[in-house]
Amino acid sequence: MLDTYKNILALGAHPDDVELGCAGLIAKCVNSGAEVYVAVMSKCDDQFDESEKETLIGECRRAASVLGISETFIYDFPNKELPEHRIEIMDIYNRYQRELNPDLVLIPFLDDPHQDHSAVAYSAIRTFRGTETILQYEILRHGSYTFTPTLFVDISKYIEKKLKALNCYKSQIKRRAYFDEESFKALARTRGAQSGYNYAEGFVIYKMFW
């Protein structure tokens, strides 16, 4: 089924969101010949001293290279303040709809409690109202919330590529207890066990066309 999608847009609030949620699916789609574009709304440079402001941007671009992403667009909206910029974000998404014409859009979970994640997700569903398939991805982070997948994607052949992409984020591995290879692999194994695969990513379908 995924082979039918040839022009994919993955949207994230922060530089590591897309890799956390759907790097395996992206690697799988790239392998099948799809063009994949990523748009990140915040550089999150508030996490760093002045001399290290571009740290996450460099890590994001290295991860994109690992996955074979066609192009990554990175914006400078303030971290943790994306809800206040939803109109501007929607303007950006409207341009992508016209210029990239994606047939599959990947977004954070609409009910993710992080305000930036949900702002990106709601901006996307307000914008992409045509025949684009929209899938919501799962972001591993602190805090508990319910994510019950309605679609599982087998990433058994791509788990190592996903791990390699996530390992590009050295700054986050140092900062966050959940940001480590064991956690990433455990979640993929759990979704795999739920679906009968060795490793999987889970998604919630917002709308689907194929």
Coordinates of C-alpha atoms in Angstrom, one line a residue:
M1 CA 0.0 0.0 0.0
L2 CA 2.8 2.5 0.9
D3 CA 4.1 2.1 -2.7
T4 CA 1.2 4.2 -3.9
Y5 CA 2.6 7.3 -2.1
K6 CA 5.3 9.0 -4.1
N7 CA 5.3 12.5 -2.7
I8 CA 5.5 12.6 1.1
L9 CA 5.6 15.5 3.5
A10 CA 6.6 14.9 7.2
L11 CA 5.9 17.8 9.6
G12 CA 7.5 18.2 13.0
A13 CA 7.6 20.9 15.6
H14 CA 11.1 20.2 16.7
P15 CA 14.2 18.8 14.8
D16 CA 13.9 15.2 16.2
D17 CA 10.1 14.7 16.1
V18 CA 9.9 13.2 12.7
E19 CA 12.8 10.7 13.3
L20 CA 11.2 9.7 16.6
G21 CA 7.8 9.1 15.1
C22 CA 8.2 7.9 11.6
A23 CA 11.9 7.4 10.5
G24 CA 11.2 3.8 9.7
L25 CA 8.3 4.5 7.5
I26 CA 10.3 7.3 5.8
A27 CA 13.2 4.9 5.1
K28 CA 10.8 2.4 3.7
C29 CA 9.2 4.9 1.4
V30 CA 12.5 6.3 0.2
N31 CA 13.5 2.7 -0.6
S32 CA 10.4 2.3 -2.7
G33 CA 11.2 5.4 -4.7
A34 CA 9.2 8.1 -3.0
E35 CA 10.4 11.7 -2.6
V36 CA 10.2 12.7 1.1
Y37 CA 10.3 16.3 2.4
V38 CA 10.5 17.3 6.0
A39 CA 9.5 20.6 7.6
V40 CA 10.5 21.5 11.1
M41 CA 8.9 24.6 12.7
S42 CA 11.4 25.4 15.5
K43 CA 15.2 25.3 15.7
C44 CA 14.9 24.9 19.5
D45 CA 18.1 26.9 19.9
D46 CA 16.9 28.1 23.3
Q47 CA 18.4 24.8 24.7
F48 CA 21.9 25.9 23.9
D49 CA 24.5 28.6 24.6
E50 CA 25.2 31.2 21.9
S51 CA 28.2 29.3 20.5
E52 CA 26.1 26.1 20.1
K53 CA 22.9 27.6 18.6
E54 CA 23.2 25.5 15.4
T55 CA 23.7 22.2 17.1
L56 CA 20.3 20.7 16.6
I57 CA 20.1 22.0 13.0
G58 CA 23.3 20.1 12.1
E59 CA 22.1 16.9 13.8
C60 CA 18.8 17.2 11.9
R61 CA 20.5 17.5 8.6
R62 CA 22.7 14.5 9.3
A63 CA 19.7 12.4 10.3
A64 CA 18.0 13.5 7.0
S65 CA 21.0 12.4 5.1
V66 CA 20.9 9.0 6.8
L67 CA 17.2 8.5 5.8
G68 CA 17.6 9.8 2.2
I69 CA 15.2 12.7 2.7
S70 CA 15.0 14.9 -0.4
E71 CA 14.9 18.3 1.4
T72 CA 14.5 19.5 4.9
F73 CA 13.0 23.0 5.7
I74 CA 13.8 24.4 9.1
Y75 CA 12.0 27.4 10.6
D76 CA 12.8 29.7 13.5
F77 CA 9.5 29.9 15.4
P78 CA 10.1 30.1 19.2
N79 CA 10.3 26.8 20.9
K80 CA 7.2 26.1 23.1
E81 CA 5.3 29.0 21.5
L82 CA 4.0 27.4 18.3
P83 CA 0.3 27.8 19.2
E84 CA 0.7 31.6 19.0
H85 CA 2.0 31.2 15.4
R86 CA -0.6 28.9 13.9
I87 CA -1.7 31.3 11.2
E88 CA 1.9 31.7 10.0
I89 CA 2.4 28.0 10.1
M90 CA -0.7 27.4 8.1
D91 CA 0.5 29.9 5.5
I92 CA 3.7 27.8 5.1
Y93 CA 1.7 24.6 4.8
N94 CA -0.6 26.2 2.2
R95 CA 2.5 26.9 0.1
Y96 CA 3.7 23.3 0.5
Q97 CA 0.3 22.1 -0.6
R98 CA 0.6 24.1 -3.8
E99 CA 4.3 23.6 -4.5
L100 CA 4.9 20.0 -3.3
N101 CA 1.4 18.6 -3.8
P102 CA 2.0 15.7 -1.3
D103 CA -0.1 12.6 -1.4
L104 CA 0.9 11.6 2.2
V105 CA 1.3 14.0 5.1
L106 CA 2.8 12.7 8.4
I107 CA 1.9 14.8 11.5
P108 CA 2.3 14.5 15.3
F109 CA -0.6 12.9 17.2
L110 CA -3.4 15.4 17.5
D111 CA -3.9 14.7 21.2
D112 CA -0.2 14.9 22.1
P113 CA -0.1 17.0 25.3
H114 CA 2.9 19.1 24.1
Q115 CA 1.5 22.3 22.8
D116 CA 4.0 22.6 19.9
H117 CA 3.2 19.1 18.7
S118 CA -0.5 19.6 18.7
A119 CA -0.2 23.1 17.1
V120 CA 1.6 21.5 14.1
A121 CA -0.9 18.7 13.9
Y122 CA -4.0 21.0 14.0
S123 CA -2.4 23.4 11.6
A124 CA -1.9 20.6 9.2
I125 CA -5.4 19.2 9.3
R126 CA -6.8 22.7 8.7
T127 CA -4.6 23.0 5.7
F128 CA -4.5 19.7 3.9
R129 CA -8.2 19.1 3.2
G130 CA -7.9 17.5 -0.2
T131 CA -7.1 13.9 -1.1
E132 CA -3.9 13.7 0.9
T133 CA -3.6 10.8 3.3
I134 CA -2.8 12.1 6.8
L135 CA -1.2 9.8 9.4
Q136 CA -0.5 10.8 13.0
Y137 CA 2.8 9.5 14.4
E138 CA 3.9 8.8 17.9
I139 CA 6.6 10.8 19.7
L140 CA 8.4 9.1 22.6
R141 CA 8.8 11.7 25.4
H142 CA 8.4 12.3 29.1
G143 CA 4.9 12.2 30.4
S144 CA 2.2 9.6 29.8
Y145 CA -0.6 9.8 27.2
T146 CA -2.7 7.3 25.4
F147 CA -1.7 6.5 21.8
T148 CA -3.6 3.6 20.3
P149 CA -2.4 2.9 16.7
T150 CA -5.0 2.1 14.0
L151 CA -2.2 1.4 11.5
F152 CA 1.0 -0.5 11.9
V153 CA 4.0 -0.3 9.5
D154 CA 6.5 -3.1 9.4
I155 CA 10.0 -1.5 9.8
S156 CA 11.9 -4.7 10.6
K157 CA 14.2 -4.0 7.6
Y158 CA 14.6 -0.4 8.6
I159 CA 15.0 -0.4 12.4
E160 CA 18.8 0.0 12.2
K161 CA 18.5 2.9 9.8
K162 CA 16.0 4.5 12.2
L163 CA 18.4 4.0 15.1
K164 CA 21.3 5.4 13.1
A165 CA 19.2 8.6 12.3
L166 CA 18.3 9.1 15.9
N167 CA 21.8 8.5 17.1
C168 CA 22.7 11.7 15.1
Y169 CA 21.1 13.7 17.9
K170 CA 24.0 13.5 20.3
S171 CA 22.8 16.6 22.1
Q172 CA 19.5 15.0 23.0
I173 CA 21.1 11.7 24.0
K174 CA 23.0 13.7 26.6
R175 CA 20.0 15.7 27.9
R176 CA 17.0 13.3 27.9
A177 CA 16.7 10.0 29.8
Y178 CA 14.3 8.6 27.3
F179 CA 16.4 9.5 24.3
D180 CA 18.5 6.4 23.9
E181 CA 18.7 3.4 21.5
E182 CA 17.2 1.0 24.1
S183 CA 14.1 3.1 24.4
F184 CA 13.7 3.5 20.7
K185 CA 14.1 -0.1 20.0
A186 CA 11.8 -1.2 22.8
L187 CA 8.9 1.0 21.5
A188 CA 9.4 -0.4 18.0
R189 CA 9.5 -3.9 19.4
T190 CA 6.3 -3.3 21.4
R191 CA 4.5 -2.0 18.3
G192 CA 5.8 -5.0 16.4
A193 CA 4.6 -7.4 19.1
Q194 CA 1.1 -5.8 18.9
S195 CA 1.0 -6.3 15.1
G196 CA 2.9 -9.5 14.4
Y197 CA 6.1 -7.9 13.1
N198 CA 9.6 -7.9 14.6
Y199 CA 9.6 -4.1 14.7
A200 CA 6.9 -1.6 13.7
E201 CA 5.8 2.0 13.9
G202 CA 2.3 2.8 15.0
F203 CA 0.1 5.5 13.4
V204 CA -3.4 6.9 13.9
I205 CA -5.2 7.4 10.7
Y206 CA -6.8 10.8 10.3
K207 CA -7.8 10.2 6.7
M208 CA -6.6 7.8 4.1
F209 CA -6.6 7.6 0.3
W210 CA -4.9 4.9 -1.8

